[in-house]
Coordinates of C-alpha atoms and ligand atoms in Angstrom, one line a residue:
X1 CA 74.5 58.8 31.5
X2 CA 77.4 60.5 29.6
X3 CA 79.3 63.9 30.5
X4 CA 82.4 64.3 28.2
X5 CA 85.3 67.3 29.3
X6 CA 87.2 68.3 26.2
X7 CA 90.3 70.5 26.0
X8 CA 92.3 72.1 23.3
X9 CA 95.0 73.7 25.4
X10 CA 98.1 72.2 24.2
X11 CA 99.5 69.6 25.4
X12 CA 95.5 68.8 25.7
X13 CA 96.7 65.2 27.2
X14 CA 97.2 67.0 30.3
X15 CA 94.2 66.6 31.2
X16 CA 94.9 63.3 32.4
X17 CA 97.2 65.2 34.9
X18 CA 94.6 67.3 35.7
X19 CA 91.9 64.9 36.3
X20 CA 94.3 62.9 37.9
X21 CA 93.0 59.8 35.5
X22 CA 95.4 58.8 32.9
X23 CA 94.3 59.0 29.2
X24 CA 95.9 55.6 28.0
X25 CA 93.3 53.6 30.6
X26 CA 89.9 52.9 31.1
X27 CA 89.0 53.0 34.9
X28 CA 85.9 52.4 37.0
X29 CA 85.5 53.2 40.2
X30 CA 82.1 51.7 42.3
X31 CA 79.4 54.4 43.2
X32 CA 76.5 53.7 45.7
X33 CA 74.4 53.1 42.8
X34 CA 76.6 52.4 39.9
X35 CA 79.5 52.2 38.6
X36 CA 81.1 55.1 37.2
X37 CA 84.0 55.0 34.3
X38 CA 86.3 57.4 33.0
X39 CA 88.0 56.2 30.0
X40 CA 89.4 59.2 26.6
X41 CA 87.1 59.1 23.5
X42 CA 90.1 61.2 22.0
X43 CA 93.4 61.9 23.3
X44 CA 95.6 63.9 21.3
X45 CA 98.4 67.1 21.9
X46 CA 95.6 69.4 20.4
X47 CA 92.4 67.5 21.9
X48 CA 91.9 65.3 24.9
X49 CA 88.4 64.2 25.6
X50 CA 87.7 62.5 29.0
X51 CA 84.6 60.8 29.0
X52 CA 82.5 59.9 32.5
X53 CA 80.1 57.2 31.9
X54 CA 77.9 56.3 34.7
X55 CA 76.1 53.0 34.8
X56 CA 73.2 52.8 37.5
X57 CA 72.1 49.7 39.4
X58 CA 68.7 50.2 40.0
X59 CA 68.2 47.9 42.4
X60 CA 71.9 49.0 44.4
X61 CA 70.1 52.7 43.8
X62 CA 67.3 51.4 45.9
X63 CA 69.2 49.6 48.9
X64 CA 71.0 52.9 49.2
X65 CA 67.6 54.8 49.4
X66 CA 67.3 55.4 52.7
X67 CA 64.8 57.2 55.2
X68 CA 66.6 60.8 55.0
X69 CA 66.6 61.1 51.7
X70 CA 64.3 63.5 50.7
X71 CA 62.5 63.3 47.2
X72 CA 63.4 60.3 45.9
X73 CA 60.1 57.9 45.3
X74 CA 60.8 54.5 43.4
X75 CA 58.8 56.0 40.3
X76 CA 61.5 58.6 39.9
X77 CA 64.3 56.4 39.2
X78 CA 62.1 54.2 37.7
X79 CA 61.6 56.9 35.3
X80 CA 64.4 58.0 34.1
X81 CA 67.2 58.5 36.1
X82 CA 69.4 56.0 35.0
X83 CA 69.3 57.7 32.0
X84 CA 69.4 61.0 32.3
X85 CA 72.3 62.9 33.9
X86 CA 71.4 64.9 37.1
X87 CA 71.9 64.3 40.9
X88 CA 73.7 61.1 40.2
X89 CA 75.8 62.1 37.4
X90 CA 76.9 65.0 40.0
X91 CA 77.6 62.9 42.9
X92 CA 79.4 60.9 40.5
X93 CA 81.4 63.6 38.9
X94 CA 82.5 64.6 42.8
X95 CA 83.4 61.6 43.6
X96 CA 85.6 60.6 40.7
X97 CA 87.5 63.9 40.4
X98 CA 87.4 65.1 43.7
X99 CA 91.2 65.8 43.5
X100 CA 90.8 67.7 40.3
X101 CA 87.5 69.5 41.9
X102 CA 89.8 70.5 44.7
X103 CA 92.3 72.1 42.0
X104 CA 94.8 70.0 43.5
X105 CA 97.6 68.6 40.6
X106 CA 101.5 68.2 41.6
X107 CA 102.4 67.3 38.2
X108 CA 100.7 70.6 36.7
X109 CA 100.4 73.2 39.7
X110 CA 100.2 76.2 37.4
X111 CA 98.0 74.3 34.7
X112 CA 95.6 73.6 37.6
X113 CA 95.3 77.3 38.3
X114 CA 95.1 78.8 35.0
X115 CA 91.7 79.1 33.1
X116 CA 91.7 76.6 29.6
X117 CA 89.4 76.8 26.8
X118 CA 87.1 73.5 27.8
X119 CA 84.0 71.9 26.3
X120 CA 81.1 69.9 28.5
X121 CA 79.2 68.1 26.7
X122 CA 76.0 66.2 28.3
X123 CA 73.7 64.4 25.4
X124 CA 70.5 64.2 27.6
X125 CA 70.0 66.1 31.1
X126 CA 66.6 66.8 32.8
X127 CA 65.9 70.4 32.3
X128 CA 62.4 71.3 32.5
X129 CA 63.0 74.8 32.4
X130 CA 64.4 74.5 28.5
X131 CA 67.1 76.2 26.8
X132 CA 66.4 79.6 28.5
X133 CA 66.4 78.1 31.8
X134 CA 70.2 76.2 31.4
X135 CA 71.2 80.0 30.3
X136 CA 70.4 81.7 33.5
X137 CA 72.4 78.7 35.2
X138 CA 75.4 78.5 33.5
X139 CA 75.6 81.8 31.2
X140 CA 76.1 84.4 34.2
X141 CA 79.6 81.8 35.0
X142 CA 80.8 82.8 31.3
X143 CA 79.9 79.9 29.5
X144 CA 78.7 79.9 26.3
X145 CA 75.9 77.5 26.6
X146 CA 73.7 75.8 23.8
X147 CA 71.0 73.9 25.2
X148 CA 68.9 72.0 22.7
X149 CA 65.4 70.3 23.7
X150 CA 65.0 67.0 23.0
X151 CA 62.0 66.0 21.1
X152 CA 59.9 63.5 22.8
X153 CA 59.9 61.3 19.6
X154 CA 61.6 62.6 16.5
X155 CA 59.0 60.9 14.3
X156 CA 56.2 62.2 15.6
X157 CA 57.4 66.4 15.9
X158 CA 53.8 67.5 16.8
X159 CA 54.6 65.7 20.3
X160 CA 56.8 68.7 20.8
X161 CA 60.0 68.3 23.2
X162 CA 60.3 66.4 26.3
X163 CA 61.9 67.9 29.4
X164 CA 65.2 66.9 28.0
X165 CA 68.0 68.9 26.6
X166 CA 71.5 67.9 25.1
X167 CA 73.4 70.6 27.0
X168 CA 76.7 71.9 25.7
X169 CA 79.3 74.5 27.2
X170 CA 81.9 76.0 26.3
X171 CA 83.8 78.8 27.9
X172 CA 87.5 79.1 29.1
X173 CA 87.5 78.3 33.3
X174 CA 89.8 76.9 35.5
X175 CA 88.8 73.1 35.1
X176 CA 88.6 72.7 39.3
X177 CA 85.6 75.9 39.0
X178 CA 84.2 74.0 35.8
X179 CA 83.8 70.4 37.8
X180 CA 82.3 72.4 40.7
X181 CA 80.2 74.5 39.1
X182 CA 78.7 71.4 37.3
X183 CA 78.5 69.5 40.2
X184 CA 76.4 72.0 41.9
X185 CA 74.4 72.9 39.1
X186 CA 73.4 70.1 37.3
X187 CA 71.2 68.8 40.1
X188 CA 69.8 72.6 39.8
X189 CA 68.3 71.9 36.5
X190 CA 66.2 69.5 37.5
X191 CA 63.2 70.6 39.5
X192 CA 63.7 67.1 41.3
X193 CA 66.0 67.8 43.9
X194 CA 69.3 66.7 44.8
X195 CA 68.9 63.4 46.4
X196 CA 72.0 63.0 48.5
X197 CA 71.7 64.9 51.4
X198 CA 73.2 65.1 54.8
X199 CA 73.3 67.4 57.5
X200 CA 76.7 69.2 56.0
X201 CA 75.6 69.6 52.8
X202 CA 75.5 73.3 53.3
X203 CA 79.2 73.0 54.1
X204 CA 79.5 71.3 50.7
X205 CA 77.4 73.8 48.6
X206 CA 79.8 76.6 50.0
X207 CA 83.1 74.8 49.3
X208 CA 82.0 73.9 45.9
X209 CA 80.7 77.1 45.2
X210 CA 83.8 79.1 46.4
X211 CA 84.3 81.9 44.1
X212 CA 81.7 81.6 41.9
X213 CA 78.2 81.1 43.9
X214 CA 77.9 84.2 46.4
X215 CA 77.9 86.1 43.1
X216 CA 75.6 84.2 40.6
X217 CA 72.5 86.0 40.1
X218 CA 70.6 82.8 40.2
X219 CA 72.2 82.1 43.6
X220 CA 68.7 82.0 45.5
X221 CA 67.0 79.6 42.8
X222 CA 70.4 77.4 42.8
X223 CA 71.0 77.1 46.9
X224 CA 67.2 76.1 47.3
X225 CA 67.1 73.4 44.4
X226 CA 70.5 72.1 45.7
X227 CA 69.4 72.0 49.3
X228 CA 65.9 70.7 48.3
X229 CA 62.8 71.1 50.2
X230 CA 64.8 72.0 53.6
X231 CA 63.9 75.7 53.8
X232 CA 65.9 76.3 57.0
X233 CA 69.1 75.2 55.0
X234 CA 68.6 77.2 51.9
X235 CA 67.6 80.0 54.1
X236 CA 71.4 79.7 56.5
X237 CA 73.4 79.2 52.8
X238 CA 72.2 82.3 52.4
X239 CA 72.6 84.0 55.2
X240 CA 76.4 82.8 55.8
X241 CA 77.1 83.6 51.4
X242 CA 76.1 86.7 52.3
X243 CA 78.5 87.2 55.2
X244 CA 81.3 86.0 53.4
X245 CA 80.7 87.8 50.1
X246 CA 82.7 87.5 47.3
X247 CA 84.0 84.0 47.8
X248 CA 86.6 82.6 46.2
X249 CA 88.0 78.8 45.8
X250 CA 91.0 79.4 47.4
X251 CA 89.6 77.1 50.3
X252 CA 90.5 74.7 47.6
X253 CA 94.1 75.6 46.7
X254 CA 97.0 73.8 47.7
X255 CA 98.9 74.9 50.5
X256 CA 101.3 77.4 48.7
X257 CA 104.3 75.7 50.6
X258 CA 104.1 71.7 51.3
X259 CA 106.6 72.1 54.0
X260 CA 105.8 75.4 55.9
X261 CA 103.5 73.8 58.3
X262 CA 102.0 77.4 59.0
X263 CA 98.3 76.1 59.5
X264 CA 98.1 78.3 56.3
X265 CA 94.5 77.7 56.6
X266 CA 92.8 76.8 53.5
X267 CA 92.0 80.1 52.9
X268 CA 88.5 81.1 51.6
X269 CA 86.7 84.3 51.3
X270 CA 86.6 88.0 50.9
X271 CA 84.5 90.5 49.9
X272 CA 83.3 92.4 47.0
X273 CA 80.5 94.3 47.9
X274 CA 78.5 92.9 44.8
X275 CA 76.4 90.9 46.9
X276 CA 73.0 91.8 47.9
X277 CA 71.9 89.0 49.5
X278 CA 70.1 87.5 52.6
X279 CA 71.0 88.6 56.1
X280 CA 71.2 86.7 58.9
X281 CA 67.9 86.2 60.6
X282 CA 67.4 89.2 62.3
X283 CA 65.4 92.0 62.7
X284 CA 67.4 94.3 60.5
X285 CA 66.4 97.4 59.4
X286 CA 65.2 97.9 55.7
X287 CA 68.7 98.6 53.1
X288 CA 71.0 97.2 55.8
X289 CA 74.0 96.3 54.2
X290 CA 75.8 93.2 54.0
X291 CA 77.6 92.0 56.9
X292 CA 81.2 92.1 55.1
X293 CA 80.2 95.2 53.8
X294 CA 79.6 96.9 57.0
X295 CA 83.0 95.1 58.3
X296 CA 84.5 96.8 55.4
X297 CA 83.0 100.2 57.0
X298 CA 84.0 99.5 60.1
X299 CA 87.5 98.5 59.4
X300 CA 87.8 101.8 57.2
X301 CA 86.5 104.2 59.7
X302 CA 89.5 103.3 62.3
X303 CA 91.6 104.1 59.7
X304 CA 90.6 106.8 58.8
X305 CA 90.2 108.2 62.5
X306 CA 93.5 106.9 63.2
X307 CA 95.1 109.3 60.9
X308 CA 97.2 106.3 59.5
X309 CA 99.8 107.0 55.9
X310 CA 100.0 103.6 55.5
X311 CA 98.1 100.6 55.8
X312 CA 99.1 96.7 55.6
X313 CA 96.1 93.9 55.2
X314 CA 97.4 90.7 56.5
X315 CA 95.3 87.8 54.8
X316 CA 93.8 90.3 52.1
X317 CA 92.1 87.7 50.0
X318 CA 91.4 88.7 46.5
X319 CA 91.7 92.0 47.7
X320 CA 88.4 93.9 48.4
X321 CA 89.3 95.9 51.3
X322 CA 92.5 97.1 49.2
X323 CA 90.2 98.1 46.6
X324 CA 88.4 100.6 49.2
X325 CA 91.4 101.7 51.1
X326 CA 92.9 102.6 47.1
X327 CA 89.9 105.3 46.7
X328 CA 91.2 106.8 50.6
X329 CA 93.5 109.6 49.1
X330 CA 95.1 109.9 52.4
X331 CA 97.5 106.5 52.2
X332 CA 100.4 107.1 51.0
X333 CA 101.2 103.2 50.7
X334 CA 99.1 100.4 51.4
X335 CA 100.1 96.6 50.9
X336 CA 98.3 93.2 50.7
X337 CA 99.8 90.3 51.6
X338 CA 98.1 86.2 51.3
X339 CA 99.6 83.2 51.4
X340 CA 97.1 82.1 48.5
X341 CA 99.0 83.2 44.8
X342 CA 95.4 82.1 43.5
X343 CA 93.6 85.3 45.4
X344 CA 97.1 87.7 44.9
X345 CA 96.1 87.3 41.1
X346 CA 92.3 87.9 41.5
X347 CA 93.2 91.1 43.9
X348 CA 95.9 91.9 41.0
X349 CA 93.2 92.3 38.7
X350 CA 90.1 93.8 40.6
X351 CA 92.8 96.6 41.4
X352 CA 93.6 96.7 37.4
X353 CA 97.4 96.7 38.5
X354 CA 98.9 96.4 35.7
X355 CA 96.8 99.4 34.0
X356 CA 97.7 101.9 36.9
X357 CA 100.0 104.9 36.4
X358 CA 103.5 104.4 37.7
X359 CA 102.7 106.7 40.7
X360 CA 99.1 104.8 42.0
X361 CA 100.5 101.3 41.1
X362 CA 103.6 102.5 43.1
X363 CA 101.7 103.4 46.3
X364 CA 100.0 99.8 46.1
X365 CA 102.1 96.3 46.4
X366 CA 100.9 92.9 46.4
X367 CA 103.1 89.6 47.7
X368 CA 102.4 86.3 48.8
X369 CA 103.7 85.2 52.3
X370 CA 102.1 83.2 55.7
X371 CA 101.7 85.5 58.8
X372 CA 103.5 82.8 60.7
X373 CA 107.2 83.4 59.7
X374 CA 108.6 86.6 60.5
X375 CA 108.9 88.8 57.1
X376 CA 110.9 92.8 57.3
X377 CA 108.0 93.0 54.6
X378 CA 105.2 93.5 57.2
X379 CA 107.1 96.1 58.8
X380 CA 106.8 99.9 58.5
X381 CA 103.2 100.2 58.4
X382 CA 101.0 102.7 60.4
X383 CA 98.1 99.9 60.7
X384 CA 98.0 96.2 60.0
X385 CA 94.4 94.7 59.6
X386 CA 94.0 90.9 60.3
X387 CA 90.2 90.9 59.1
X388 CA 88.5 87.4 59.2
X389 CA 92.1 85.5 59.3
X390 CA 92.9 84.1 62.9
X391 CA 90.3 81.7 62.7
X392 CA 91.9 79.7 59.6
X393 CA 95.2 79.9 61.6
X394 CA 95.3 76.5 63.6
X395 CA 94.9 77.6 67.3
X396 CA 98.4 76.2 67.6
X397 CA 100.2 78.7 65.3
X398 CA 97.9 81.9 66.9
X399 CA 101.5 82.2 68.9
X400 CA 103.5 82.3 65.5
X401 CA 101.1 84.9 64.3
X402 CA 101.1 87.4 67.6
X403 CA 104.9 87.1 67.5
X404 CA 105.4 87.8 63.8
X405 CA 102.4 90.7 64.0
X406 CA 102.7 92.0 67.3
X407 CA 105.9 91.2 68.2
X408 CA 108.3 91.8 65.0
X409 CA 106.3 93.8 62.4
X410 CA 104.7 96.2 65.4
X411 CA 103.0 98.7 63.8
X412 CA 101.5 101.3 65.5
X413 CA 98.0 100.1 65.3
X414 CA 96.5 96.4 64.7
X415 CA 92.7 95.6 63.5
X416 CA 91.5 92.5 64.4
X417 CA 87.9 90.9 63.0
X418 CA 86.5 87.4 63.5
X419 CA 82.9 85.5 63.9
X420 CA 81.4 86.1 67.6
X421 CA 80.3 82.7 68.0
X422 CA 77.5 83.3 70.0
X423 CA 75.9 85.1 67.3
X424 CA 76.0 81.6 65.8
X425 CA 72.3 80.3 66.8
X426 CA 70.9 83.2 64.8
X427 CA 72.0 81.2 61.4
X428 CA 69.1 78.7 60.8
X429 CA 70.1 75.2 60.3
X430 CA 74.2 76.1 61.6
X431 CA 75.3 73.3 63.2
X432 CA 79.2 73.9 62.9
X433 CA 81.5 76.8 62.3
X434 CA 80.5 79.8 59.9
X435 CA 82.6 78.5 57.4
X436 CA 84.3 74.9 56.7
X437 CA 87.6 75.9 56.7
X438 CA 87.0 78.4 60.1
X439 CA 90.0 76.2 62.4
X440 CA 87.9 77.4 65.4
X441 CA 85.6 80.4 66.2
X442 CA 85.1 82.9 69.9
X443 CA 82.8 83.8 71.6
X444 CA 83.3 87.3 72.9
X445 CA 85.1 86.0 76.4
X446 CA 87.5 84.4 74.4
X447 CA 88.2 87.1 71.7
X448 CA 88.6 89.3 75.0
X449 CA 90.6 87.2 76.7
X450 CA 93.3 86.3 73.8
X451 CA 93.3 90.1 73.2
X452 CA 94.1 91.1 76.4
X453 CA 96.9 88.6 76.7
X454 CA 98.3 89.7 73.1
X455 CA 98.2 93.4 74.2
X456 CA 99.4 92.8 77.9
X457 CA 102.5 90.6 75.7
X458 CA 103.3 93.1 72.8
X459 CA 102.8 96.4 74.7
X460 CA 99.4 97.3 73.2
X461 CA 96.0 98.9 74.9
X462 CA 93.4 97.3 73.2
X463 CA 89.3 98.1 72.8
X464 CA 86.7 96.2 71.4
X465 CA 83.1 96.9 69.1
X466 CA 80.5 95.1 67.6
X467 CA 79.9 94.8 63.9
X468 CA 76.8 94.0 62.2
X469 CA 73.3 94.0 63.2
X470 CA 73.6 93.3 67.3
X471 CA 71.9 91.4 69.7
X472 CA 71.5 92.3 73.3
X473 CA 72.3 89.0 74.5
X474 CA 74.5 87.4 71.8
X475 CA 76.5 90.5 70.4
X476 CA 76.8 91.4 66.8
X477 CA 78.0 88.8 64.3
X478 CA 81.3 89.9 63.9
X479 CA 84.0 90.9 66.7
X480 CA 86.4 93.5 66.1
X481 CA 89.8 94.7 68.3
X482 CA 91.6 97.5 68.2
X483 CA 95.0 97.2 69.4
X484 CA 96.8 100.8 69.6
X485 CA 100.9 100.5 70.0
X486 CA 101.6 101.7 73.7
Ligands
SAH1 N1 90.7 89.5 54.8 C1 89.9 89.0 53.7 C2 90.0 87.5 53.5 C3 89.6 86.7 54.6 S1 89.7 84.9 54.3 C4 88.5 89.4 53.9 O1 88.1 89.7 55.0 O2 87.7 89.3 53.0 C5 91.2 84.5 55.1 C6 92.4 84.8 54.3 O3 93.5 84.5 55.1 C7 92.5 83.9 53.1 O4 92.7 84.7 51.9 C8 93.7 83.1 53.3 O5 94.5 82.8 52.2 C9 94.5 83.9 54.3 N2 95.4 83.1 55.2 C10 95.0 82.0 55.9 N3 96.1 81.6 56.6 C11 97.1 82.4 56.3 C12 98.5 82.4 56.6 N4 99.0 81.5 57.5 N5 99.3 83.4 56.1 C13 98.7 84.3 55.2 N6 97.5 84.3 54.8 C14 96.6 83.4 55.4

């Protein structure tokens, strides 16, 4: 099995940097069923090729075959899956470049963040679906993809083609989204599923389809391929892409400071409205809208009742809720702040920024900062939203964040959103937080009780609501406060 990653952005030896393997060596690394080597066909200023070889042991394959893992009968590996790349080739490809997967490179920071012209190249995959199907996959993710079938025996061309394709992308991508996107998808390809599977392997398909999965047309096709024959899994993916809408990997960026030990949580998600995906499982009346939709509303309609000029979202993401609160003609300024330069740019451009006249691009900023050091730049404001943002704060740096909010910037009015965990048992198959980067989630006491501490502490009067579809005995899935300055 064979995947090769080419670049032509100059200097293209960087992606040794990148990949965090170096071009002039050959190195193998032991797999549960293999070995896998990365070694560079071609490494040159204009082109580096890294090449990922995967050898399989078939009988280590079969020691490692255990009970729990679904789908995977001795004839199919007998058959042809030390050959062909698919499930293994992917848990490979995580494995090896998990570091560059993460988007994590100290040597290139800005390289590892920007989008470079690449070329995957993958001479035989499983893809019984053909050309067209490998287009649905990867084309809606802007690569340009030439899948070409494989004849069954190029001698004999009235055998027609096997269910093989030589798969080649090309498309400019951040190289972290490229290794996740294959990593998710190439098992996809293949009707048989993904072999490796544990109980967090929803977790997984979240994280490595930050940013690009809650969007992908195909989404529904791809989360129950990757998640195999577990219907309640594929069904909670779902449900929770749905909640967090418009995803985007900055769950994978670095921290933007090594030393500001801010529990700058890995940040993860936002919203874009885009999504029309599964709800929770409730009863929900037909055309409901998507839970961060309706948090959108929600957040907007105190606003808007509140009479604020001026509105700051703390932890804006890439920037949905800016994008609504830009159509309210009403705001006079409104500002977005993230500690995440990675979802500052993507906000940046879903606002078209740089396009605006002088007068709407004046009544907007953008800057980067974490809500746990004191900035005069979150001062001034009428409101200050904090939606879906205290639970990536480690629970020890909440006090950092009440003093810098509450305490220093003190605006006249503070939104607050986060997961009721209560609401929790309604996601089938959600064993663990909402999210894998959530530091901790409430249940309503708790949400009331911090509340009414922070509002007894800063001078505020504070009320709660529900968001989202609610249930008599749980709540709604989401918890918002409203804190109004005393
Ligand atoms: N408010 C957006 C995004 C929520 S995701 C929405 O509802 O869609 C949480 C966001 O909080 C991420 O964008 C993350 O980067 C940001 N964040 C997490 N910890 C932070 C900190 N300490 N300072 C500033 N932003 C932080």
């Amino acid at each position: 099995m064979l995947l090769t990653v080419t670049t032509t952005h100059e200097p293209a030896t960087d992606l040794g940097f990148l990949l965090h393997k170096h071009p002039d060596r050959v190195q193998q690394f032991r797999q549960a069923f293999g070995t896998a080597t990365v070694c560079y066909p071609q490494a040159s200023a204009e082109r580096c090729t890294a090449a990922l070889v995967i050898e399989v042991d078939p009988v280590r394959l079969a020691r490692t075959v255990g009970r729990g893992s679904p789908d995977f009968s001795l004839s199919q590996y007998v058959n042809d899956r030390p050959y062909a790349a698919s499930s293994l080739l992917a848990v490979a490809l995580g494995d090896v470049f998990s570091t560059a997967r993460a988007g994590r490179c100290a040597a290139r920071p800005e390289l590892a963040d920007t989008a470079i012209p690449l070329e995957i190249d993958i001479p035989v995959v499983p893809c019984p679906g053909g050309p067209a199907f490998a287009e649905r996959i990867f084309g809606p993710l802007g690569w340009r993809v030439d899948a070409r079938p494989i004849p069954l025996d190029p001698d004999l061309a009235q055998w027609g083609d096997s269910r093989y394709v030589r798969l080649s992308l090309c498309g400019t991508l951040r190289l972290a989204d490229a290794l996740n996107q294959l990593h998710v998808l190439l098992p996809t390809l293949d009707e048989s599923k993904h072999y490796w599977q544990g109980s967090d392997e929803v977790d997984k398909l979240l994280r490595s389809g930050a940013g690009w999965l809650a969007r992908h047309p195909e989404r529904e096709v791809i989360a129950r391929r990757y998640l195999g024959r577990h219907g309640s899994l594929t069904h909670a993916a779902l449900a929770r892409l749905a909640e967090l809408g418009d995803d985007v990997p900055e769950s994978l960026d670095p921290p933007a400071d090594e030393d500001a030990e801010d529990g700058a949580a890995p940040p993860d998600v936002s919203a874009s409205g885009r999504t029309e995906l599964a709800q929770p499982r409730v009863a929900l009346p037909p055309n409901t809208q998507p839970l961060n939709l309706q948090r959108h509303d929600a957040v907007l309609g105190v606003i808007a009742d509140s009479g604020a000029r001026s509105v700051i979202d703390l932890g804006c993401g890439p920037g949905a809720l800016i994008a609504r609160l830009a159509t309210q003609g009403q705001l006079r300024r409104i500002a977005g702040t993230d500690v995440s330069t990675r979802s500052l740019h993507i906000a940046a451009r879903r606002l078209h920024l740089d396009s605006m006249s002088e007068r709407q691009s004046g009544r907007i900023a953008l800057f980067q900062a974490a809500l746990t050091y004191e900035d005069p730049r979150f001062a001034g404001y009428d409101v200050a939203v904090l939606m879906e943002v205290i639970e990536h704060l480690d629970p020890s740096r909440l006090d950092a964040l009440e003093r810098v909010v509450f305490g220093a910037a003190a605006p006249g009015m503070v939104i607050v959103t986060t997961p009721n965990r209560e609401f929790n048992v309604r996601y089938a198959g959600l064993t663990g937080p909402r999210h894998p980067d959530h530091r901790f989630e409430w249940d309503r006491t708790e949400f009331a009780e911090w509340a009414a501490r922070v509002a007894a502490a800063y001078g505020y009067h504070v009320t709660h609501q529900g968001v989202g579809p609610s249930d008599e005995a749980l709540g709604a899935p989401t918890q918002m406060a409203v804190f109004t300055h005393e």
